[in-house]
CSV table of C-alpha atoms and ligand atoms in Angstrom, one decimal:
chain,number,residue,atom,x,y,z
A,1,MET,CA,0.0,-0.1,0.0
A,2,THR,CA,1.9,3.5,-0.9
A,3,PRO,CA,2.1,5.7,2.2
A,4,SER,CA,-0.3,8.5,2.4
A,5,PRO,CA,1.5,11.8,1.7
A,6,TYR,CA,0.1,12.9,5.2
A,7,GLN,CA,2.4,10.4,6.9
A,8,GLU,CA,5.0,11.1,4.6
A,9,ASN,CA,5.6,14.8,4.8
A,10,PRO,CA,6.6,16.1,8.2
A,11,ALA,CA,5.4,19.7,7.0
A,12,MET,CA,1.8,18.4,6.6
A,13,ASN,CA,1.9,16.5,10.2
A,14,ALA,CA,-0.2,18.7,11.9
A,15,ALA,CA,-2.9,17.1,13.9
A,16,VAL,CA,-5.6,18.5,11.1
A,17,PRO,CA,-4.3,19.8,7.7
A,18,THR,CA,-7.4,20.3,6.4
A,19,VAL,CA,-10.6,22.5,8.2
A,20,PHE,CA,-14.0,21.5,6.4
A,21,THR,CA,-16.6,24.2,6.9
A,22,ALA,CA,-20.2,23.2,6.1
A,23,THR,CA,-23.9,23.4,6.8
A,24,CYS,CA,-26.6,21.1,6.9
A,25,ASP,CA,-29.4,21.3,4.2
A,26,LEU,CA,-33.1,21.2,3.6
A,27,ALA,CA,-32.3,17.5,2.1
A,28,ALA,CA,-30.3,17.0,5.6
A,29,GLN,CA,-27.4,16.6,4.0
A,30,PHE,CA,-24.2,17.8,5.4
A,31,ARG,CA,-22.0,20.3,2.8
A,32,GLY,CA,-19.3,22.4,2.7
A,33,ARG,CA,-16.0,23.1,1.5
A,34,ALA,CA,-12.5,22.4,3.0
A,35,VAL,CA,-9.2,24.6,3.1
A,36,PRO,CA,-6.0,24.0,4.0
A,37,ALA,CA,-5.2,24.7,7.8
A,38,SER,CA,-3.0,27.5,6.9
A,39,ARG,CA,-6.2,29.4,5.9
A,40,GLU,CA,-7.7,28.5,9.2
A,41,GLU,CA,-7.4,31.9,10.7
A,42,ALA,CA,-8.8,34.0,7.1
A,43,LEU,CA,-11.5,31.7,7.3
A,44,LEU,CA,-12.6,32.2,10.6
A,45,ARG,CA,-12.3,36.1,9.8
A,46,GLY,CA,-14.1,35.6,6.2
A,47,GLY,CA,-15.3,32.5,5.7
A,48,THR,CA,-15.7,30.6,2.3
A,49,GLY,CA,-17.6,31.0,-0.7
A,50,TRP,CA,-21.3,29.8,-1.1
A,51,VAL,CA,-24.0,29.6,-3.4
A,52,PRO,CA,-27.7,30.7,-2.9
A,53,ALA,CA,-29.4,28.0,-5.1
A,54,ASP,CA,-27.5,24.8,-3.1
A,55,LEU,CA,-30.0,25.1,-1.0
A,56,ALA,CA,-32.0,23.5,-3.4
A,57,ILE,CA,-30.0,20.1,-4.1
A,58,THR,CA,-32.0,17.2,-3.3
A,59,CYS,CA,-31.1,14.1,-1.4
A,60,PHE,CA,-30.9,12.5,-4.8
A,61,GLY,CA,-28.5,15.0,-6.1
A,62,PRO,CA,-30.3,17.1,-8.7
A,63,ILE,CA,-31.3,20.8,-8.0
A,64,ALA,CA,-34.9,21.2,-7.4
A,65,ASP,CA,-36.8,24.4,-9.3
A,66,ASN,CA,-35.9,27.1,-7.0
A,67,VAL,CA,-35.8,31.0,-7.1
A,68,PHE,CA,-32.1,31.6,-6.9
A,69,GLY,CA,-31.0,30.2,-10.1
A,70,SER,CA,-27.2,31.0,-11.2
A,71,THR,CA,-27.1,34.3,-9.5
A,72,GLY,CA,-26.1,35.3,-6.1
A,73,ASP,CA,-23.3,34.9,-3.6
A,74,LEU,CA,-23.2,34.0,0.3
A,75,ARG,CA,-20.7,33.0,2.5
A,76,LEU,CA,-20.3,30.1,4.8
A,77,MET,CA,-19.2,31.7,8.1
A,78,PRO,CA,-17.9,29.0,10.5
A,79,ASP,CA,-19.1,29.3,13.9
A,80,PRO,CA,-15.7,28.9,16.0
A,81,ALA,CA,-18.0,27.2,19.2
A,82,THR,CA,-19.0,24.2,16.7
A,83,ARG,CA,-15.2,23.1,16.3
A,84,VAL,CA,-14.9,19.3,16.3
A,85,ASP,CA,-11.2,17.7,15.2
A,86,ILE,CA,-11.7,14.1,14.0
A,87,PRO,CA,-8.0,12.5,14.5
A,88,ALA,CA,-6.0,11.1,11.8
A,89,ASP,CA,-6.6,7.3,11.8
A,90,GLY,CA,-4.3,5.1,10.0
A,91,ASP,CA,-4.2,6.1,6.4
A,92,ILE,CA,-6.8,8.5,6.6
A,93,PRO,CA,-5.5,12.3,7.7
A,94,GLY,CA,-7.2,13.8,10.7
A,95,THR,CA,-9.5,16.8,9.7
A,96,ARG,CA,-11.1,19.6,12.0
A,97,LEU,CA,-15.0,20.7,11.3
A,98,TYR,CA,-17.0,23.8,11.9
A,99,LEU,CA,-20.4,24.7,11.2
A,100,ALA,CA,-21.5,28.0,9.2
A,101,ASP,CA,-24.2,30.2,9.4
A,102,GLN,CA,-25.0,31.0,6.0
A,103,THR,CA,-24.8,34.9,5.5
A,104,LEU,CA,-24.4,37.4,2.7
A,105,PRO,CA,-21.4,38.8,1.3
A,106,ASP,CA,-21.4,41.6,3.9
A,107,GLY,CA,-21.6,39.0,6.9
A,108,THR,CA,-25.5,40.1,7.5
A,109,PRO,CA,-27.5,36.6,8.1
A,110,TRP,CA,-29.6,35.1,5.1
A,111,GLN,CA,-33.0,34.8,5.4
A,112,CYS,CA,-33.1,31.4,4.4
A,113,CYS,CA,-30.2,29.9,6.8
A,114,PRO,CA,-31.4,26.9,8.8
A,115,ARG,CA,-29.2,27.2,11.7
A,116,ARG,CA,-30.1,31.2,11.8
A,117,PHE,CA,-33.8,30.1,11.8
A,118,LEU,CA,-33.1,28.0,15.2
A,119,ALA,CA,-31.3,30.8,16.6
A,120,SER,CA,-34.1,33.4,16.0
A,121,ALA,CA,-36.6,30.9,17.6
A,122,VAL,CA,-34.5,30.4,20.6
A,123,GLU,CA,-33.7,34.1,21.3
A,124,GLU,CA,-38.0,34.9,20.5
A,125,PHE,CA,-38.9,31.6,22.7
A,126,GLY,CA,-36.7,32.8,25.3
A,127,ALA,CA,-37.1,36.4,25.2
A,128,GLU,CA,-40.9,35.9,25.7
A,129,LEU,CA,-41.4,33.2,27.9
A,130,GLY,CA,-37.9,34.2,30.2
A,131,VAL,CA,-36.8,30.6,30.0
A,132,THR,CA,-33.9,28.5,28.5
A,133,VAL,CA,-34.8,25.9,26.3
A,134,ILE,CA,-32.3,22.6,26.6
A,135,ALA,CA,-32.7,19.7,24.6
A,136,SER,CA,-31.4,16.2,23.3
A,137,PHE,CA,-31.4,14.5,20.3
A,138,GLU,CA,-31.6,10.3,20.5
A,139,HIS,CA,-30.4,8.9,17.1
A,140,GLU,CA,-31.3,5.6,16.0
A,141,PHE,CA,-29.5,4.0,13.2
A,142,THR,CA,-28.5,0.8,11.5
A,143,LEU,CA,-24.7,-0.2,11.5
A,144,THR,CA,-24.1,-2.9,8.6
A,145,GLY,CA,-21.2,-4.8,7.3
A,146,MET,CA,-20.8,-6.9,10.6
A,147,PRO,CA,-22.3,-9.8,12.5
A,148,SER,CA,-25.2,-8.5,14.5
A,149,GLY,CA,-26.9,-10.2,17.6
A,150,PRO,CA,-30.1,-10.2,19.5
A,151,SER,CA,-31.7,-6.8,21.0
A,152,PHE,CA,-30.0,-5.2,23.6
A,153,SER,CA,-27.6,-8.2,24.0
A,154,PHE,CA,-23.8,-7.8,25.0
A,155,GLU,CA,-23.5,-9.8,21.9
A,156,LYS,CA,-24.9,-7.2,19.3
A,157,TYR,CA,-23.0,-4.6,21.8
A,158,ARG,CA,-19.7,-6.2,21.3
A,159,SER,CA,-20.1,-7.0,17.6
A,160,ALA,CA,-20.0,-3.8,16.9
A,161,GLU,CA,-16.4,-3.3,18.4
A,162,PRO,CA,-14.4,-1.4,17.8
A,163,PHE,CA,-16.8,0.8,16.4
A,164,GLY,CA,-19.0,1.2,19.3
A,165,THR,CA,-16.0,2.2,21.7
A,166,ASP,CA,-14.3,4.5,19.2
A,167,LEU,CA,-17.9,6.4,18.7
A,168,VAL,CA,-18.0,6.7,22.3
A,169,THR,CA,-14.5,8.0,22.7
A,170,LEU,CA,-14.5,10.5,19.8
A,171,LEU,CA,-17.9,11.5,21.1
A,172,GLU,CA,-16.0,12.5,24.8
A,173,GLN,CA,-13.1,14.0,22.6
A,174,ALA,CA,-15.6,16.2,21.1
A,175,GLY,CA,-17.2,17.6,24.5
A,176,PHE,CA,-20.4,15.9,23.0
A,177,ALA,CA,-21.2,14.4,26.3
A,178,PRO,CA,-22.5,10.9,25.1
A,179,GLU,CA,-25.1,9.2,28.0
A,180,THR,CA,-26.1,6.3,26.3
A,181,TRP,CA,-24.8,3.8,23.3
A,182,LEU,CA,-26.9,0.9,22.9
A,183,PRO,CA,-27.6,-2.5,20.6
A,184,GLU,CA,-31.3,-1.4,19.8
A,185,TYR,CA,-34.3,-3.5,19.6
A,186,GLY,CA,-34.3,-3.5,15.7
A,187,ASP,CA,-32.0,-5.9,13.2
A,188,ALA,CA,-28.7,-4.4,13.2
A,189,GLN,CA,-30.1,-1.1,15.0
A,190,TYR,CA,-28.2,0.8,17.4
A,191,GLU,CA,-28.8,4.0,19.5
A,192,ILE,CA,-26.9,6.9,20.8
A,193,THR,CA,-27.9,9.4,23.2
A,194,LEU,CA,-26.4,12.9,24.6
A,195,SER,CA,-26.6,14.9,27.5
A,196,PRO,CA,-29.0,17.7,27.3
A,197,VAL,CA,-27.3,21.0,26.5
A,198,GLU,CA,-28.9,24.4,25.5
A,199,ALA,CA,-31.4,24.3,22.3
A,200,ARG,CA,-29.1,25.3,19.8
A,201,VAL,CA,-25.9,23.5,20.8
A,202,ALA,CA,-28.0,20.0,20.8
A,203,ALA,CA,-29.2,21.1,17.5
A,204,ASP,CA,-25.6,21.4,16.3
A,205,ARG,CA,-24.5,18.3,17.9
A,206,ALA,CA,-27.1,16.6,15.7
A,207,VAL,CA,-25.8,17.6,12.7
A,208,LEU,CA,-22.4,16.8,13.8
A,209,LEU,CA,-22.9,13.8,15.3
A,210,ARG,CA,-24.7,12.1,12.0
A,211,GLU,CA,-21.5,12.7,9.9
A,212,LEU,CA,-19.2,11.6,12.9
A,213,VAL,CA,-21.3,8.6,12.9
A,214,ARG,CA,-20.8,7.8,9.3
A,215,ASP,CA,-17.6,8.9,9.0
A,216,LEU,CA,-16.2,6.8,11.4
A,217,ALA,CA,-18.3,3.6,10.2
A,218,ARG,CA,-16.9,4.1,6.6
A,219,ARG,CA,-13.5,4.2,8.4
A,220,ARG,CA,-14.2,0.8,10.0
A,221,GLY,CA,-15.4,-0.5,6.6
A,222,LEU,CA,-19.2,-0.6,8.2
A,223,ARG,CA,-22.2,1.2,7.2
A,224,ALA,CA,-24.3,3.4,9.2
A,225,CYS,CA,-27.6,4.2,7.9
A,226,PHE,CA,-30.2,7.0,9.9
A,227,ALA,CA,-33.1,6.6,6.8
A,228,PRO,CA,-36.6,6.4,8.7
A,229,LEU,CA,-37.0,2.6,7.5
A,230,PRO,CA,-34.0,1.1,5.8
A,231,ASP,CA,-36.2,-2.0,5.5
A,232,LEU,CA,-39.8,-1.7,5.1
A,233,GLU,CA,-40.4,-4.9,6.9
A,234,GLY,CA,-37.8,-3.6,9.7
A,235,SER,CA,-37.6,-1.5,12.7
A,236,GLY,CA,-38.0,2.3,12.0
A,237,ASN,CA,-34.8,4.6,12.9
A,238,GLY,CA,-36.2,7.7,14.9
A,239,VAL,CA,-35.0,10.5,16.1
A,240,HIS,CA,-36.4,11.7,19.1
A,241,ILE,CA,-36.4,15.2,20.5
A,242,HIS,CA,-36.2,16.1,24.4
A,243,LEU,CA,-37.1,19.2,25.5
A,244,SER,CA,-37.3,21.1,28.9
A,245,PHE,CA,-37.5,24.9,30.1
A,246,TYR,CA,-35.6,26.1,32.8
A,247,ASP,CA,-36.5,29.7,33.9
A,248,ALA,CA,-34.0,32.5,35.2
A,249,ASP,CA,-33.4,31.3,38.7
A,250,GLY,CA,-32.7,27.5,37.0
A,251,ASN,CA,-35.8,26.1,38.0
A,252,PRO,CA,-37.9,23.6,36.0
A,253,ALA,CA,-40.7,25.4,34.4
A,254,LEU,CA,-42.3,22.4,32.7
A,255,HIS,CA,-43.1,20.7,35.7
A,256,ASP,CA,-45.7,21.6,38.0
A,257,PRO,CA,-46.7,18.2,40.4
A,258,SER,CA,-50.2,19.8,40.9
A,259,ARG,CA,-51.4,19.5,36.9
A,260,PRO,CA,-52.4,16.6,34.7
A,261,GLY,CA,-49.2,14.6,34.1
A,262,GLY,CA,-47.0,17.0,36.0
A,263,LEU,CA,-46.8,19.3,33.1
A,264,SER,CA,-46.9,23.0,33.8
A,265,GLU,CA,-49.3,25.2,32.4
A,266,MET,CA,-46.4,26.2,30.4
A,267,GLY,CA,-45.7,22.8,28.9
A,268,THR,CA,-49.4,22.3,28.4
A,269,GLY,CA,-49.7,25.5,26.2
A,270,PHE,CA,-46.6,24.5,24.3
A,271,SER,CA,-47.8,20.8,23.6
A,272,ALA,CA,-51.0,22.4,22.8
A,273,GLY,CA,-49.3,24.7,19.9
A,274,ILE,CA,-47.7,21.3,18.5
A,275,LEU,CA,-50.4,19.4,18.5
A,276,ARG,CA,-52.7,21.9,16.7
A,277,HIS,CA,-50.2,22.1,14.2
A,278,ALA,CA,-48.7,18.4,14.0
A,279,PRO,CA,-49.9,17.7,10.3
A,280,ALA,CA,-47.5,20.5,9.1
A,281,LEU,CA,-44.3,20.2,11.4
A,282,THR,CA,-44.2,16.6,10.4
A,283,ALA,CA,-43.6,17.7,6.7
A,284,VAL,CA,-40.3,19.3,8.5
A,285,THR,CA,-39.7,17.1,11.3
A,286,ALA,CA,-40.2,13.6,8.8
A,287,ALA,CA,-39.1,15.0,5.9
A,288,SER,CA,-38.9,12.0,3.4
A,289,PRO,CA,-41.5,10.1,1.2
A,290,VAL,CA,-40.8,7.0,3.8
A,291,SER,CA,-41.0,8.9,7.0
A,292,PHE,CA,-44.3,8.6,6.8
A,293,LEU,CA,-44.4,4.6,6.7
A,294,ARG,CA,-42.2,4.8,10.4
A,295,LEU,CA,-44.7,7.3,11.4
A,296,THR,CA,-47.9,4.4,11.9
A,297,PRO,CA,-49.4,2.7,15.3
A,298,HIS,CA,-47.2,-0.1,16.8
A,299,ARG,CA,-44.0,1.1,15.9
A,300,TRP,CA,-43.5,3.1,18.7
A,301,SER,CA,-42.9,5.5,16.6
A,302,ALA,CA,-46.1,8.3,16.8
A,303,GLY,CA,-49.2,6.4,16.2
A,304,GLY,CA,-51.0,9.6,16.3
A,305,ALA,CA,-51.1,13.2,17.3
A,306,PHE,CA,-51.8,13.4,21.2
A,307,LEU,CA,-49.9,13.7,24.5
A,308,ALA,CA,-49.4,11.3,26.8
A,309,GLU,CA,-47.8,10.4,30.1
A,310,ARG,CA,-44.8,7.9,29.6
A,311,ASN,CA,-46.6,5.9,26.4
A,312,ARG,CA,-44.1,5.3,23.5
A,313,GLU,CA,-46.7,5.7,20.7
A,314,ALA,CA,-47.7,9.0,21.5
A,315,MET,CA,-46.2,12.3,19.3
A,316,LEU,CA,-45.4,14.4,22.4
A,317,ARG,CA,-44.7,11.5,25.5
A,318,ILE,CA,-44.2,13.1,29.0
A,319,CYS,CA,-40.8,11.5,30.4
A,320,PRO,CA,-41.0,11.7,34.2
A,321,GLY,CA,-37.9,11.7,36.3
A,322,THR,CA,-36.8,9.8,38.7
A,323,GLY,CA,-35.3,10.0,42.4
A,324,PRO,CA,-35.2,13.4,44.5
A,325,ASP,CA,-34.7,15.4,41.1
A,326,ALA,CA,-37.8,13.9,39.4
A,327,GLY,CA,-39.3,17.6,38.9
A,328,ALA,CA,-36.0,19.1,37.3
A,329,GLN,CA,-35.7,15.9,34.9
A,330,LEU,CA,-39.5,15.9,33.7
A,331,ASN,CA,-39.2,16.6,29.9
A,332,LEU,CA,-41.2,16.6,26.7
A,333,GLU,CA,-40.2,13.9,23.9
A,334,TYR,CA,-41.1,14.8,20.5
A,335,ARG,CA,-41.3,11.1,18.7
A,336,ALA,CA,-42.3,12.2,15.3
A,337,ALA,CA,-38.9,13.2,13.7
A,338,ASP,CA,-36.4,11.2,11.9
A,339,ALA,CA,-33.0,11.8,10.2
A,340,THR,CA,-34.3,13.0,7.2
A,341,ALA,CA,-34.9,16.4,8.9
A,342,ASN,CA,-33.2,19.3,9.1
A,343,PRO,CA,-32.0,19.3,13.2
A,344,TRP,CA,-32.1,23.4,13.2
A,345,LEU,CA,-35.3,23.5,11.1
A,346,ALA,CA,-37.2,20.9,13.2
A,347,LEU,CA,-36.2,21.8,16.5
A,348,GLY,CA,-37.1,25.8,15.5
A,349,VAL,CA,-40.3,24.9,14.1
A,350,LEU,CA,-41.2,22.9,17.5
A,351,LEU,CA,-40.3,25.9,19.6
A,352,ARG,CA,-42.3,28.2,17.4
A,353,ALA,CA,-45.4,26.0,17.2
A,354,GLY,CA,-45.3,26.0,21.3
A,355,LEU,CA,-44.9,29.5,21.8
A,356,GLU,CA,-47.9,30.0,19.1
A,357,GLY,CA,-49.8,27.6,21.5
A,358,ILE,CA,-48.7,29.7,24.7
A,359,ARG,CA,-49.0,33.0,23.5
A,360,ARG,CA,-52.1,32.5,21.3
A,361,GLY,CA,-53.9,30.4,24.2
A,362,TYR,CA,-54.9,27.3,22.3
A,363,PRO,CA,-57.1,24.9,24.3
A,364,GLU,CA,-55.7,22.6,26.9
A,365,PRO,CA,-55.0,19.2,25.6
A,366,VAL,CA,-56.1,15.7,27.0
A,367,VAL,CA,-53.2,14.3,29.1
A,368,TRP,CA,-53.2,10.8,27.9
A,369,PRO,CA,-52.7,8.6,31.0
A,370,GLU,CA,-49.9,5.9,30.4
A,371,SER,CA,-52.7,3.1,30.7
A,372,ALA,CA,-54.5,4.8,27.9
A,373,THR,CA,-55.8,1.6,25.3
A,374,GLU,CA,-55.7,1.7,21.9
A,375,ALA,CA,-59.6,2.0,21.9
A,376,ASP,CA,-59.2,4.8,23.9
A,377,LEU,CA,-57.1,6.3,21.5
A,378,VAL,CA,-59.2,5.9,18.5
A,379,VAL,CA,-60.4,9.4,19.2
A,380,VAL,CA,-56.9,11.3,18.5
A,381,PRO,CA,-56.1,12.9,15.0
A,382,PRO,CA,-54.3,10.6,12.8
A,383,LEU,CA,-51.1,12.1,11.4
A,384,PRO,CA,-50.4,12.5,7.6
A,385,LYS,CA,-50.5,9.0,5.9
A,386,THR,CA,-47.8,10.5,3.1
A,387,GLN,CA,-45.5,13.1,2.5
A,388,GLU,CA,-47.8,14.4,-0.3
A,389,GLU,CA,-50.3,15.1,2.4
A,390,ALA,CA,-47.9,16.8,5.2
A,391,LEU,CA,-46.5,19.3,2.5
A,392,ASN,CA,-50.0,20.5,1.7
A,393,GLU,CA,-50.5,20.6,5.0
A,394,LEU,CA,-47.5,22.8,5.6
A,395,GLU,CA,-48.5,25.0,2.5
A,396,ARG,CA,-51.9,25.3,4.1
A,397,ASP,CA,-51.3,26.0,7.1
A,398,GLU,CA,-50.2,29.8,7.5
A,399,VAL,CA,-49.3,29.8,10.6
A,400,VAL,CA,-46.3,27.0,10.2
A,401,GLY,CA,-45.7,28.2,6.9
A,402,GLY,CA,-45.2,31.6,7.9
A,403,PHE,CA,-42.2,30.7,10.3
A,404,LEU,CA,-40.1,30.3,7.5
A,405,ALA,CA,-39.1,33.1,5.3
A,406,PRO,CA,-41.0,32.8,2.0
A,407,ASP,CA,-38.1,31.9,-0.2
A,408,LEU,CA,-37.1,29.5,2.3
A,409,LEU,CA,-40.6,27.7,2.4
A,410,HIS,CA,-41.1,27.7,-1.2
A,411,THR,CA,-37.5,26.1,-1.8
A,412,TYR,CA,-38.2,23.7,0.7
A,413,LEU,CA,-41.8,22.5,-0.7
A,414,SER,CA,-39.8,22.2,-4.0
A,415,VAL,CA,-37.0,19.8,-3.0
A,416,LYS,CA,-39.3,17.8,-1.1
A,417,ARG,CA,-41.7,17.7,-3.7
A,418,ALA,CA,-38.8,16.8,-6.4
A,419,GLU,CA,-37.5,13.9,-3.7
A,420,LEU,CA,-41.0,12.4,-4.1
A,421,ASN,CA,-41.1,13.0,-7.4
A,422,THR,CA,-38.0,11.0,-7.9
A,423,LEU,CA,-39.4,7.8,-6.0
A,424,ALA,CA,-43.0,8.1,-7.8
A,425,GLY,CA,-44.1,4.8,-9.2
A,426,LEU,CA,-41.9,2.7,-6.9
A,427,ASP,CA,-43.1,0.5,-4.9
A,428,ASP,CA,-42.7,1.2,-0.8
A,429,ALA,CA,-40.2,-1.3,-0.5
A,430,GLU,CA,-38.1,0.2,-3.2
A,431,ARG,CA,-38.5,3.6,-1.7
A,432,CYS,CA,-37.2,2.3,1.6
A,433,ARG,CA,-34.1,1.2,-0.2
A,434,ARG,CA,-33.0,4.4,-2.1
A,435,MET,CA,-33.6,6.7,0.7
A,436,ALA,CA,-31.2,4.1,2.5
A,437,ASP,CA,-28.8,4.9,0.1
A,438,VAL,CA,-28.9,8.6,0.8
A,439,HIS,CA,-29.2,8.7,4.4
B,1,LIG,N1,-37.8,2.8,16.9
B,1,LIG,C1,-39.0,3.7,17.3
B,1,LIG,C2,-38.7,4.8,16.4
B,1,LIG,O1,-38.8,4.5,15.5
B,1,LIG,C3,-38.4,3.8,19.1
B,1,LIG,C4,-38.4,3.1,19.7
B,1,LIG,C5,-37.6,3.3,20.9
B,1,LIG,O2,-38.8,4.0,21.8
B,1,LIG,O3,-36.7,3.4,21.3
B,1,LIG,O4,-39.0,5.6,16.8
B,2,MG,MG1,-34.7,3.9,20.8
């Protein structure tokens, strides 16, 4: 094997010879560009070039119809706080990653930047309600290329070595505070969870985590697939978004033991906003044609638009804490998301919809008890059955559609409909396979 020039040339023997700056786009793809480490300082000062129409690239590659065309210029402005180093690994050089905001050439925010969208949602939420939002994204994915093992078994955990330990170590080094690494229920399915952190950081970590997992898997001769349903007959890969709010004194603002489910008035109003706008929200949080095959009853994904204590079929699940700190640990879990969604947009629309529920005083939703039966739950509103239906809901729901800048909404609908068209005429099994190829 030819030694890589990286190992040969001591001048290039810096820990990270290149720096890759990227964004996560509407197709939930991580795209950007690299510069030599010697240009890092200039990169942090002035960013690197980018093109508005890049926002319209579909997950399959071709670009969807868009308002930007061949004109315009943007900058990818790296946020120094997002820096993550991937160490060299045998022949493969290390690199440094930054997440970028997309700005106009003069440095002002671009109205279609998904990362900026979340930042403004968090700012408005915090300013209006006087709370800090803490979040955590739980990711499930399928890891193929090695023998697996029974669900949750030691054997399955050990089959994924050295990938599993390398992943946990990499995430610890990156400061992502991994919480649990587990051999999940589905065939070849694993799950990684990170400790809750401030909302924007949690979404940044969700973007980076997927790339770190995929990159490490490739380096170990494996494949990590985050598609919502890699195999029509198999288990779904969900992304569960946990949320909690804390007031200025650090008290948990979601918890009130005197109310149904122990959920505060603010938490109930927040849930009302999400449930009222659920159909349009799923167009953003479950962002692929096959996402809606996962969002069906009996999959422990989200079997309908309801709020329930502990029930894993609920779109919004109240997760109680344990022990003396239970109140502080209580959080709301949004289960109708998957990794075809852009984490910044997904969390941003949830916060904005929840804020609407509180602001406009939507009627309080039922808090279904843990013991609710299937017969009880027949009255809950269903989620959209297809992506087409969800996209139509997004177009129709002026509140949710209005969260996004007009050009962003237009491009989003265009990208998603182009992806849908690419799979038109294929059966569900083939659609699952096609999505699995690109996620
Ligand atoms: N795999 C399920 C999903 O698609 C989640 C199972 C669990 O509760 O962890 O969301
Ligand atoms: Mg799970």
